[in-house]
GROMACS .gro file of C-alpha atoms in nm:
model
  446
    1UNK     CA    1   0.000   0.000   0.000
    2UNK     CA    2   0.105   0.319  -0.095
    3UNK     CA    3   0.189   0.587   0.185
    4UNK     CA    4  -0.038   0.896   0.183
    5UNK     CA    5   0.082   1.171   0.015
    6UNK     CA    6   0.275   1.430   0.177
    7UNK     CA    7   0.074   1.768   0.044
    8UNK     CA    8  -0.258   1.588   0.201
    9UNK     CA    9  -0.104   1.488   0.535
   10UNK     CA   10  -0.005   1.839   0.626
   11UNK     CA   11  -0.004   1.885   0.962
   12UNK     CA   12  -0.194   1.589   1.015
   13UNK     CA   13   0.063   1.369   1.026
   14UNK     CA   14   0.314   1.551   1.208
   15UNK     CA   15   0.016   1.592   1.464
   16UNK     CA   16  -0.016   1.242   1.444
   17UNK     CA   17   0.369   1.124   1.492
   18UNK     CA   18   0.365   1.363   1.817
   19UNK     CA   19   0.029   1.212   1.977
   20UNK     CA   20   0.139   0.845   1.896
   21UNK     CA   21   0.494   0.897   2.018
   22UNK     CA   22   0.326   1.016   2.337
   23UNK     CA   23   0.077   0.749   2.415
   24UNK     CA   24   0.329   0.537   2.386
   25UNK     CA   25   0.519   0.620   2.718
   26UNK     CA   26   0.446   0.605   3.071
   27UNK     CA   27   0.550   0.796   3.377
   28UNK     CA   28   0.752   0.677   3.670
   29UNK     CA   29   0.570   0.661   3.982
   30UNK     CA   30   0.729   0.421   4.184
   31UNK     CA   31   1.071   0.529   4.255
   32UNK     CA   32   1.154   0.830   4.542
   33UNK     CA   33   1.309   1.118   4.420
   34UNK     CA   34   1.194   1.031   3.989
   35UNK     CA   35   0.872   1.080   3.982
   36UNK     CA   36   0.750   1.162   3.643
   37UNK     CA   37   1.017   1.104   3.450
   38UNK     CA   38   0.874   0.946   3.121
   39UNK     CA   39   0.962   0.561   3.050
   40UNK     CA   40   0.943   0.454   2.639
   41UNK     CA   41   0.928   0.079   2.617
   42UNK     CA   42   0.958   0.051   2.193
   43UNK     CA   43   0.855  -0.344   2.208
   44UNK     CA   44   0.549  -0.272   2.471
   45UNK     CA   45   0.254  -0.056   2.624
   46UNK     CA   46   0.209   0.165   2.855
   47UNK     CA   47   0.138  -0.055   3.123
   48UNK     CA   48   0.458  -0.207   3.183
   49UNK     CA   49   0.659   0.107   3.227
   50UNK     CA   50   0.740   0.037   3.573
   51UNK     CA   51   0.936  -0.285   3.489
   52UNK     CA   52   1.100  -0.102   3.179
   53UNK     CA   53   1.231   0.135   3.436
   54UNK     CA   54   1.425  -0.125   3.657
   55UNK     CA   55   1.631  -0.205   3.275
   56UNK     CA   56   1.887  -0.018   3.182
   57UNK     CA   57   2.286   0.005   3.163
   58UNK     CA   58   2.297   0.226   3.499
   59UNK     CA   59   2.399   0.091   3.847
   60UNK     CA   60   2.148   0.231   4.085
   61UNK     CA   61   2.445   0.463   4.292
   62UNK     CA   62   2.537   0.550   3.926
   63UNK     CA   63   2.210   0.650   3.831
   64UNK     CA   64   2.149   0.829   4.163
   65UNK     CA   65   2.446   1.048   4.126
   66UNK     CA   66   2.380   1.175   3.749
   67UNK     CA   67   2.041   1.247   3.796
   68UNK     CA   68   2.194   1.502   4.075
   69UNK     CA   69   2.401   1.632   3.830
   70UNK     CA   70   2.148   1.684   3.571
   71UNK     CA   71   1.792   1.709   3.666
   72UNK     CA   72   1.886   2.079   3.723
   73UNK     CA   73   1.949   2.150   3.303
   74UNK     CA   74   1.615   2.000   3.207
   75UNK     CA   75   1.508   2.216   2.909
   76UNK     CA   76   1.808   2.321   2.881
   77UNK     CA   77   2.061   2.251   2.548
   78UNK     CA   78   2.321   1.987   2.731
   79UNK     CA   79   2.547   1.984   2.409
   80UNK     CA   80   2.872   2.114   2.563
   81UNK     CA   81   2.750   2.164   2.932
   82UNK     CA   82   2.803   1.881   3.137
   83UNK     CA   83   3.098   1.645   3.150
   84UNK     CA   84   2.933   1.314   3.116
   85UNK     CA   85   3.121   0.946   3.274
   86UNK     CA   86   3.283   0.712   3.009
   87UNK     CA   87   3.077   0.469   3.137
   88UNK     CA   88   2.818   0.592   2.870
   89UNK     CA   89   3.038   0.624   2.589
   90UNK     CA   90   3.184   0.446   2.267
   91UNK     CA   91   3.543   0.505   2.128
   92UNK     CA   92   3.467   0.712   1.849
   93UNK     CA   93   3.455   1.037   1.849
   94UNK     CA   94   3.170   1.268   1.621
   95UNK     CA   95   3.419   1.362   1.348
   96UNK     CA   96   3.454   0.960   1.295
   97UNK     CA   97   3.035   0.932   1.333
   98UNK     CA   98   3.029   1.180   1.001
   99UNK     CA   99   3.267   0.934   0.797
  100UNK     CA  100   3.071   0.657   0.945
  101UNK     CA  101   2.839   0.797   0.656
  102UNK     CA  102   3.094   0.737   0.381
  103UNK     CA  103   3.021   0.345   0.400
  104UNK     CA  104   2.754   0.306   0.144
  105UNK     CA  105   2.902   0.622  -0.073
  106UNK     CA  106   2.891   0.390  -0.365
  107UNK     CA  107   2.526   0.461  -0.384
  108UNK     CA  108   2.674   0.804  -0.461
  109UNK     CA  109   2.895   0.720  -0.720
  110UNK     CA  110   2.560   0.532  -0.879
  111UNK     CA  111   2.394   0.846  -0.882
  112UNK     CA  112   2.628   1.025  -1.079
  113UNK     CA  113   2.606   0.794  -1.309
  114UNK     CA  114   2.293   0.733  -1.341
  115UNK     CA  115   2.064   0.939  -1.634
  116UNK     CA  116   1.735   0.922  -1.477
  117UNK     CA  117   1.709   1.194  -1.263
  118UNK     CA  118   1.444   1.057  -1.017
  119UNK     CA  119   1.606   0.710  -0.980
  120UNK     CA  120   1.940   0.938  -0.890
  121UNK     CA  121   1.736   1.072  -0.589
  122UNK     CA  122   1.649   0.717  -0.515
  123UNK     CA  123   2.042   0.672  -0.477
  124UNK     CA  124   2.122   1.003  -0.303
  125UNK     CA  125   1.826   0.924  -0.056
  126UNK     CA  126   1.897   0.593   0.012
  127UNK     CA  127   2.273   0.671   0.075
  128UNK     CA  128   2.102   0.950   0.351
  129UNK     CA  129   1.890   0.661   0.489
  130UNK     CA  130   2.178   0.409   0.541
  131UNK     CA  131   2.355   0.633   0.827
  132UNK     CA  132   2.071   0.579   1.075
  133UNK     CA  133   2.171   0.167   1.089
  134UNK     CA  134   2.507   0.334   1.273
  135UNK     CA  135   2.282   0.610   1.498
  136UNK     CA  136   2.074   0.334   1.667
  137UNK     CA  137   2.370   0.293   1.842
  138UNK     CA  138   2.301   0.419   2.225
  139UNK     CA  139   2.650   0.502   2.342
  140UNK     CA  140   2.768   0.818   2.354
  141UNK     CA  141   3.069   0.951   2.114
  142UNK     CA  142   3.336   1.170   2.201
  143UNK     CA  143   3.292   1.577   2.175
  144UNK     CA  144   3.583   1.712   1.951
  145UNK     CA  145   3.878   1.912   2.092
  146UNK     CA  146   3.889   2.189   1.939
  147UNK     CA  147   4.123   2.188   1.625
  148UNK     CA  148   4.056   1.782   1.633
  149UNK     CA  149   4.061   1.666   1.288
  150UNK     CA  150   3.953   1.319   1.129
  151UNK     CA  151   4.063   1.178   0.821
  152UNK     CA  152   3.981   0.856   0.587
  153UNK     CA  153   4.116   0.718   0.280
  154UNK     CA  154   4.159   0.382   0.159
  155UNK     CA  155   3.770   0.364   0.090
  156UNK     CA  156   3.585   0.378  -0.236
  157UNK     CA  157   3.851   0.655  -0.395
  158UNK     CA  158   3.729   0.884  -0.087
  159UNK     CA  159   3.909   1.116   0.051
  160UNK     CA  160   3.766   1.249   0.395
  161UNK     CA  161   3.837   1.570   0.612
  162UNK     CA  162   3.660   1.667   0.954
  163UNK     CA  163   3.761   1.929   1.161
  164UNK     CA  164   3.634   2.047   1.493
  165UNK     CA  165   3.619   2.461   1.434
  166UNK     CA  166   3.472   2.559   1.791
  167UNK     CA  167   3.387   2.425   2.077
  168UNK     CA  168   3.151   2.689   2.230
  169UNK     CA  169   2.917   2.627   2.048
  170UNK     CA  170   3.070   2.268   1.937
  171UNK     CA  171   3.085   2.317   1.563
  172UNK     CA  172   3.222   2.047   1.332
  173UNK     CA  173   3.291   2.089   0.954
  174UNK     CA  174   3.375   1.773   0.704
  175UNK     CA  175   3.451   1.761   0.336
  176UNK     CA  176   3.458   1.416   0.127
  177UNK     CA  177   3.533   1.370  -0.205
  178UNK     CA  178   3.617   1.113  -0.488
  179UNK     CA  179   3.564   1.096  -0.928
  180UNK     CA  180   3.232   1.096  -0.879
  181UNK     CA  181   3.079   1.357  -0.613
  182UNK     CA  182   3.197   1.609  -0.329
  183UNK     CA  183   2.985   1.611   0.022
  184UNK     CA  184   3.010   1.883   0.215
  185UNK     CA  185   2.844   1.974   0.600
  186UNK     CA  186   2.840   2.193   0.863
  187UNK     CA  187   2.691   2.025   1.203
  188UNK     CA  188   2.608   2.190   1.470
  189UNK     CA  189   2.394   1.967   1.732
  190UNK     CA  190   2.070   2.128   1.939
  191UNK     CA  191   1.984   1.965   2.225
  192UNK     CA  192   1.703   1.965   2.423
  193UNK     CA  193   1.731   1.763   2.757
  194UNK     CA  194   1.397   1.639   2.926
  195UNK     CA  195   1.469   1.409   3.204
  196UNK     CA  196   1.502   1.053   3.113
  197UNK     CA  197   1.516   1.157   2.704
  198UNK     CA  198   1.681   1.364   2.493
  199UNK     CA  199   1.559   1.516   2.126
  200UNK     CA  200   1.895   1.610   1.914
  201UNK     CA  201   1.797   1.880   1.624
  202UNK     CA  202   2.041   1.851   1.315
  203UNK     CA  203   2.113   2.183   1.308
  204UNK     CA  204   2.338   2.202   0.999
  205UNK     CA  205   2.360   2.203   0.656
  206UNK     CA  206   2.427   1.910   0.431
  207UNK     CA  207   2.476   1.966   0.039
  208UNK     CA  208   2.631   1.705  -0.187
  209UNK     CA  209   2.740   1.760  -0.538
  210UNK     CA  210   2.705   1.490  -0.853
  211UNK     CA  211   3.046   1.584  -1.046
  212UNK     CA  212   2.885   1.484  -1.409
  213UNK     CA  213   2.620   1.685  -1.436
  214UNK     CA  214   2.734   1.959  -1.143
  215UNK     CA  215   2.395   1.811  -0.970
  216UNK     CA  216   2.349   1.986  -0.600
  217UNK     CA  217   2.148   1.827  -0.354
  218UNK     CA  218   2.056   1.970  -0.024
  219UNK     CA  219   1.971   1.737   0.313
  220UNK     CA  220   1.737   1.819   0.567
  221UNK     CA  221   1.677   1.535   0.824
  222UNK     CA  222   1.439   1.488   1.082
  223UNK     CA  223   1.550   1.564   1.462
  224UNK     CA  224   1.631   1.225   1.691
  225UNK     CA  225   1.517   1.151   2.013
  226UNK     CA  226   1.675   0.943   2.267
  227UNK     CA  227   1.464   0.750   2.512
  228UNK     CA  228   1.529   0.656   2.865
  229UNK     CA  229   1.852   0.783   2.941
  230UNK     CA  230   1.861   0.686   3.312
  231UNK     CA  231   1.532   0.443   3.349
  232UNK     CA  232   1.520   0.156   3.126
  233UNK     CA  233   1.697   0.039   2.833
  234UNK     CA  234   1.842   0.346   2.605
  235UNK     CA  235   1.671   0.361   2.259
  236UNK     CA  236   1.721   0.587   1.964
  237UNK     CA  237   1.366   0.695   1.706
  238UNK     CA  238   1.394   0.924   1.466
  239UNK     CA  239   0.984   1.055   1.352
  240UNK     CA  240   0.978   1.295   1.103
  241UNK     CA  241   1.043   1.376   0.784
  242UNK     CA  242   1.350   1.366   0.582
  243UNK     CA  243   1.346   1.585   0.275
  244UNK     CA  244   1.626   1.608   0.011
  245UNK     CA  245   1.606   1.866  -0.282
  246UNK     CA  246   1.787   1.879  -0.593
  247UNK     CA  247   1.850   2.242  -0.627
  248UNK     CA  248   1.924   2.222  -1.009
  249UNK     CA  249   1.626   2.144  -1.124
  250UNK     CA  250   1.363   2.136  -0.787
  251UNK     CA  251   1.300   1.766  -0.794
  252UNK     CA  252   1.276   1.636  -0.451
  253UNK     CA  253   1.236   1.391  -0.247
  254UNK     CA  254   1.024   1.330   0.061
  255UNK     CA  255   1.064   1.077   0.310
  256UNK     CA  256   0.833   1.009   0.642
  257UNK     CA  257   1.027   0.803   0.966
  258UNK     CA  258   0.730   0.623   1.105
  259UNK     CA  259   0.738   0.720   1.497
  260UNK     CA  260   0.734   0.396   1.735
  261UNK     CA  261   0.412   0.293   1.808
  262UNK     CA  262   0.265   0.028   2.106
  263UNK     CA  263   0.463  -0.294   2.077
  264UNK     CA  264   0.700  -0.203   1.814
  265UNK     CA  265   0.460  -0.108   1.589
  266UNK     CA  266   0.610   0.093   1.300
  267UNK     CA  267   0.961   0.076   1.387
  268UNK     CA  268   1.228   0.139   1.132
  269UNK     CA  269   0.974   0.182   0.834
  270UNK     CA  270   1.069   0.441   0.610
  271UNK     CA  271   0.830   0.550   0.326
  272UNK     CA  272   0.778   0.874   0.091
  273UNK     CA  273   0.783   0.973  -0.251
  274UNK     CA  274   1.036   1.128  -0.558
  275UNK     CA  275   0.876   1.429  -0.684
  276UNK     CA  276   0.961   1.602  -1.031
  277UNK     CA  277   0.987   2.018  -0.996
  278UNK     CA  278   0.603   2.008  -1.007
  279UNK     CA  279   0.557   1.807  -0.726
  280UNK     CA  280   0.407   1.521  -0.891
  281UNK     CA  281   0.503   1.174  -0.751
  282UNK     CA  282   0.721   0.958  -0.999
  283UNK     CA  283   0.874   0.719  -0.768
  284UNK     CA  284   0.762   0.520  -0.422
  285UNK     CA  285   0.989   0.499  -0.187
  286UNK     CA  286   0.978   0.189   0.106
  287UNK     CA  287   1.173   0.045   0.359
  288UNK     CA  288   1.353   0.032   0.695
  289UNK     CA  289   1.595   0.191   0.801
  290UNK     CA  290   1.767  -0.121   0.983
  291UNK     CA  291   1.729  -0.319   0.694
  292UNK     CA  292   1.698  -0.215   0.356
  293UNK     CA  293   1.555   0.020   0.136
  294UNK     CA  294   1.317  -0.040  -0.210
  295UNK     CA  295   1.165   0.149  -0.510
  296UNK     CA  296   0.912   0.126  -0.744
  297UNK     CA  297   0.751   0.364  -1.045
  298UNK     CA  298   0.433   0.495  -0.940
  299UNK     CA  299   0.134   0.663  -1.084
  300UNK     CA  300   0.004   1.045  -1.048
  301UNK     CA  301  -0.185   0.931  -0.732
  302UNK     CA  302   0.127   0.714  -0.555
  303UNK     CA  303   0.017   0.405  -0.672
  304UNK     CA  304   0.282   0.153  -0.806
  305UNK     CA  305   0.291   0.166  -1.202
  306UNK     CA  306   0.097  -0.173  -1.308
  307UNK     CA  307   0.320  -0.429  -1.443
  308UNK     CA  308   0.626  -0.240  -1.232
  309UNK     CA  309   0.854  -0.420  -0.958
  310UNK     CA  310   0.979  -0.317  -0.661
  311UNK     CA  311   1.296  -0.330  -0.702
  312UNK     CA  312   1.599  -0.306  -0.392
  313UNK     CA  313   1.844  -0.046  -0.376
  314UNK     CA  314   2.068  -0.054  -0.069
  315UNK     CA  315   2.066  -0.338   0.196
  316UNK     CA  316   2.247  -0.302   0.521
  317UNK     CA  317   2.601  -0.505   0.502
  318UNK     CA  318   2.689  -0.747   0.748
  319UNK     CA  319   2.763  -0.702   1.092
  320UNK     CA  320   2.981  -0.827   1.355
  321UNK     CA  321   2.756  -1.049   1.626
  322UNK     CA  322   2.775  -0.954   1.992
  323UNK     CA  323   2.992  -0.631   1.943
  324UNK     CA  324   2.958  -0.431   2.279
  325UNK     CA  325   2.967  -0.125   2.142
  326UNK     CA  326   2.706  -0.234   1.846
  327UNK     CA  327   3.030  -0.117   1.589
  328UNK     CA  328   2.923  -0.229   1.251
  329UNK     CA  329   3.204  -0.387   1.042
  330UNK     CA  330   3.326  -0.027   0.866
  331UNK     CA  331   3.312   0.143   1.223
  332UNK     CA  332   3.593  -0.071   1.330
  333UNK     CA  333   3.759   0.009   1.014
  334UNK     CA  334   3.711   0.375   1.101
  335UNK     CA  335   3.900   0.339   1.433
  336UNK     CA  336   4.180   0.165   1.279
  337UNK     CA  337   4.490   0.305   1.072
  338UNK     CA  338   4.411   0.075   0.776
  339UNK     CA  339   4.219   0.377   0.667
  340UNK     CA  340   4.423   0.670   0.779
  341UNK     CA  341   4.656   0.837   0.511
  342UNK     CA  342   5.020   0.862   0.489
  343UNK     CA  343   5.166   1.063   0.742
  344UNK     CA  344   4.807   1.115   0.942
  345UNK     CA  345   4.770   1.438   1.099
  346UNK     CA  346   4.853   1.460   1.502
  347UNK     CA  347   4.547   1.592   1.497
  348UNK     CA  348   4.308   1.298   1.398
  349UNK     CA  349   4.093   1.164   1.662
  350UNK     CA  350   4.263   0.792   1.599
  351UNK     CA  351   4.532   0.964   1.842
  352UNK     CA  352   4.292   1.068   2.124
  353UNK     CA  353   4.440   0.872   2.439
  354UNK     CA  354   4.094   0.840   2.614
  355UNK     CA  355   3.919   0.713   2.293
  356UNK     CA  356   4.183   0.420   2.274
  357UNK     CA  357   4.199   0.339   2.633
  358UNK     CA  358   3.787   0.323   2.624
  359UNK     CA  359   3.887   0.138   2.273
  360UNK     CA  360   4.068  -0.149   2.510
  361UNK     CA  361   3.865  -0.177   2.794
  362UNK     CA  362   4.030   0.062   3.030
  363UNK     CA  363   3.781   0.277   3.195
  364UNK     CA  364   3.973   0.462   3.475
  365UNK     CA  365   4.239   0.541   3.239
  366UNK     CA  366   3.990   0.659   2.951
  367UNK     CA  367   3.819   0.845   3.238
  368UNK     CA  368   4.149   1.068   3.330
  369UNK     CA  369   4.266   1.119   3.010
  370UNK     CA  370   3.946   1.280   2.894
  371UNK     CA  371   3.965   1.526   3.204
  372UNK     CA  372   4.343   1.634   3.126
  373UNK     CA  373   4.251   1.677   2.770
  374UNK     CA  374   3.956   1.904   2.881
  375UNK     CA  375   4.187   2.082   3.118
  376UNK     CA  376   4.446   2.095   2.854
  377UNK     CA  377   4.196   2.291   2.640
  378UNK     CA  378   4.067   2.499   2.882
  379UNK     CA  379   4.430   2.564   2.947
  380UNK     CA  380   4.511   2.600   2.585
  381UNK     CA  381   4.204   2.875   2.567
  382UNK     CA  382   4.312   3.067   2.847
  383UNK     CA  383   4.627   3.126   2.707
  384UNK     CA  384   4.484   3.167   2.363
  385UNK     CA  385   4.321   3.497   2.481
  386UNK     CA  386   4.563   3.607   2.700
  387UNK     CA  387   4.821   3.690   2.342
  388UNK     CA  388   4.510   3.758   2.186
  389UNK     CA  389   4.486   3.567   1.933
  390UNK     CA  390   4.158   3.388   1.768
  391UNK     CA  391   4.155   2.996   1.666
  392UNK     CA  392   4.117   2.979   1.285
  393UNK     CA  393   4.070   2.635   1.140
  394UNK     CA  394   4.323   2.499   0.938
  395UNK     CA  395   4.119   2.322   0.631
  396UNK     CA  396   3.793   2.492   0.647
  397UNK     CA  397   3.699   2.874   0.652
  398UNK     CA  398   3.431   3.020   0.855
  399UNK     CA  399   3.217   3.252   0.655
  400UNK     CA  400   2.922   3.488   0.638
  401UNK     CA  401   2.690   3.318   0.473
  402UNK     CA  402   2.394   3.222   0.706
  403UNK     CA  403   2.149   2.911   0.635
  404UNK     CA  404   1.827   2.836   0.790
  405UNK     CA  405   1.734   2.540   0.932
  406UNK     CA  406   1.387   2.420   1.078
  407UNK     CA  407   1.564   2.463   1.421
  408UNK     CA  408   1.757   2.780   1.384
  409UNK     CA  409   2.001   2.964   1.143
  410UNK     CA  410   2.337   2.886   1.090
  411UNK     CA  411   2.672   3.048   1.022
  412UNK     CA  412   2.821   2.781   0.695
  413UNK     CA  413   3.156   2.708   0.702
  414UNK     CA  414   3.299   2.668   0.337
  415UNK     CA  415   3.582   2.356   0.238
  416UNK     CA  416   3.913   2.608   0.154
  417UNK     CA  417   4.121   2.355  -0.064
  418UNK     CA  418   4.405   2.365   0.163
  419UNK     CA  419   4.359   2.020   0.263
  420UNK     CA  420   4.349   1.833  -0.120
  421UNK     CA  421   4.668   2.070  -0.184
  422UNK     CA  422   4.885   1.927   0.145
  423UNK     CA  423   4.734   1.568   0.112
  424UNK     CA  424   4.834   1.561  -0.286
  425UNK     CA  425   5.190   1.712  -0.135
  426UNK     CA  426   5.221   1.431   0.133
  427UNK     CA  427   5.116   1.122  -0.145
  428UNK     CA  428   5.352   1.244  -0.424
  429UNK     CA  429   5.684   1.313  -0.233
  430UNK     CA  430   5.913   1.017  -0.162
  431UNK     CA  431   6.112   1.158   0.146
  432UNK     CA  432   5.827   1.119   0.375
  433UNK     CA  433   6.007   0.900   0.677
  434UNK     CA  434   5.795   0.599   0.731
  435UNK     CA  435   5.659   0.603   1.102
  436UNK     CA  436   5.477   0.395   1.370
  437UNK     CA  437   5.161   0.610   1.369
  438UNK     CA  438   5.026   0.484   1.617
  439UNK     CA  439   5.275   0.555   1.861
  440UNK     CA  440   5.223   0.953   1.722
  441UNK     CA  441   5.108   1.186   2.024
  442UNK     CA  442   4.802   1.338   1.983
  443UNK     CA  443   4.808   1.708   1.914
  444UNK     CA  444   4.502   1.927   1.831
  445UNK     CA  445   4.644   2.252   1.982
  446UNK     CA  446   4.766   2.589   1.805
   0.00000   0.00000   0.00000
């Protein structure tokens, strides 16, 4: 059956994700000292909230002591605020969560290729789509240092840039690039903290360029919301819609995350339409998002095309069983130097002492390292100010252009070159010493 279509819903069905998505949870009543505090169970109902509450990753003396620390910032944006326990965190850091979308970027390549200019945003979208497998993930990554930096080759002709450009407000900036398209974002997370959840607004700007036919495509995604951050087991939804335009030619297409309804109902499905520059539907889009992701022709009303297939376009790969951290195979890839370039920069988050010691089991030692690398910075700041000088990022330039986003404008930061320019440098000169990289110290500072 074809989803309704997206011109008739209206407000309706944004009306309708909110009042599902909050029938579904349950307050906690039970427990001294967390009363109210909302409990999502995605595979139940409402009625067993209480016993969803006594789930969960947190010992209860653990528990007790962040919700001291943090019942005080509900409402509040908790981006950069708090200083959060290892205990909740994975060793990646969020420059290495934007290459994690780099995995499927053949379906990139495909759309440059390809002549049909809806089945191209059937690629493009799909390629969005396949990120979220990696975002169900519930632990926590690592905020940037400032002046951090992330980089990835060895991976479908790509080569990758992040940089971390401030840290209040945490602003990260990435570049990728191959033969066959150039992806470029600015990211700078909202939060919105409310207890035992947290909804994450993509404040940014993604735009991706098909090198052919100098195609641009702008991303919009829908926000995230993260359930039961102290009481129960951790969860990650994402209702909404996801809407990517081709700014050539104003073909679009529109996508609709199905909230989580009682008992798991709606999970993962993914469906919406390809639009041509009058908004009439020419392809149907359907899937999940944990799964795969399928097309078919369709009809002026959404219907499929009789005598049409439905065809499959991207499939999630294989993943490793019983990972602890939920790393998918390219993740791991991501953390290793397999993928890092000659001469990596001491800079890339690979380096970061508290990501590898969380990276082999060690805790205590992850845990100090992260505080002398925040006092380091702080340090680094201080001193910064005092000679008066201002950080400037080193492969990305901060400019005056301002976007606007359905959760606030933003100042775009603008790929500068610099980085293609030293990398082509680095790969064509011969009297590079070969070193252990991974014995390099890690170095973000000015």
């Amino acid at each position: 059956m074809a989803p309704k279509d997206d011109k008739k819903q209206g407000g309706g069905f944004l009306a309708s994700i909110v009042s599902s998505f909050a029938n579904l949870g349950n307050v906690v009543n039970g427990l001294m000292g967390y009363e109210g505090l909302e409990v999502v169970n995605p595979e139940g109902g409402t009625e067993d909230a209480e016993a969803e509450a006594q789930r969960g990753r947190w010992r209860q003396e653990d528990r007790d002591s962040y919700w001291k620390m943090m019942h005080k910032y509900i409402g509040s944006d908790v981006t950069s605020m708090v200083t959060l326990p290892v205990m909740i965190f994975e060793p990646l850091t969020i420059l290495q969560r934007m290459a994690e979308l780099m995995e499927y970027s053949h379906l990139l390549d495909l759309a440059d290729e390809c002549e049909d200019p809806y089945l191209r945003l059937v690629y493009t979208s799909s390629w969005a789509i396949s990120m979220y497998y990696a975002c169900q993930r519930t632990w926590k990554p690592f905020n940037p240092i400032l002046g951090e930096t992330y980089e990835l080759t060895n991976h479908g002709g790509i080569k990758f840039i992040a940089e971390q450009i401030s840290h209040h407000p945490p602003i990260s900036a990435a570049h990728a690039e191959n033969e066959h398209f150039a992806y470029d974002i600015t990211s700078k997370l909202k939060t919105k903290f409310l207890g035992n959840s947290l909804d994450v607004y993509p404040l940014g700007r993604t735009r991706v360029t098909l090198k052919r036919d100098g195609v641009v495509l702008d991303l919009v995604p829908p926000a995230t919301k993260v359930n039961n951050l102290i009481f129960g087991r951790t969860w990650v939804d994402s209702p909404g819609e996801m809407i990517m335009t081709n700014l050539t030619t104003g073909d679009k297409v529109v996508l609709y995350f199905q909230p989580c309804g009682w008992f798991g109902a709606g999970r993962y499905e993914v469906d919406g339409y390809v639009y041509n520059a009058a908004e009439e539907p020419k392809i149907l889009i359907t899937g999940k998002w944990n799964e795969s992701m399928n097309y078919q022709p369709c009809d002026l009303e959404g219907e499929p095309l009789p005598g049409s297939e439905q065809k499959e376009v991207w499939k999630v790969a294989d993943v490793p069983e019983n990972d602890k951290f939920q790393f998918t195979y390219f993740a791991h890839k991501i953390n290793s130097f397999e993928t890092a370039p000659r001469k990596l920069l001491a800079s890339d988050s690979r380096l970061r002492p508290d990501r590898y010691a969380l990276e082999k089991g060690d805790l205590s030692k992850s845990s100090s390292e992260k505080s002398r690398l925040e006092e380091k910075q702080r340090a680094e700041k201080r001193n910064r100010e005092a000679q008066g000088h201002q950080f400037t990022p080193r492969w990305f330039d901060i400019t005056s252009e301002i976007s606007p986003t359905p959760w606030g404008d933003l100042e775009v930061c603008r790929y500068n070159g610099k980085y293609s320019e030293y990398r082509a440098s680095v790969d064509s000169s011969d009297s590079i010493e070969e070193v252990d990289v991974s014995s390099t110290e890690f170095n973000p500072w000015q």
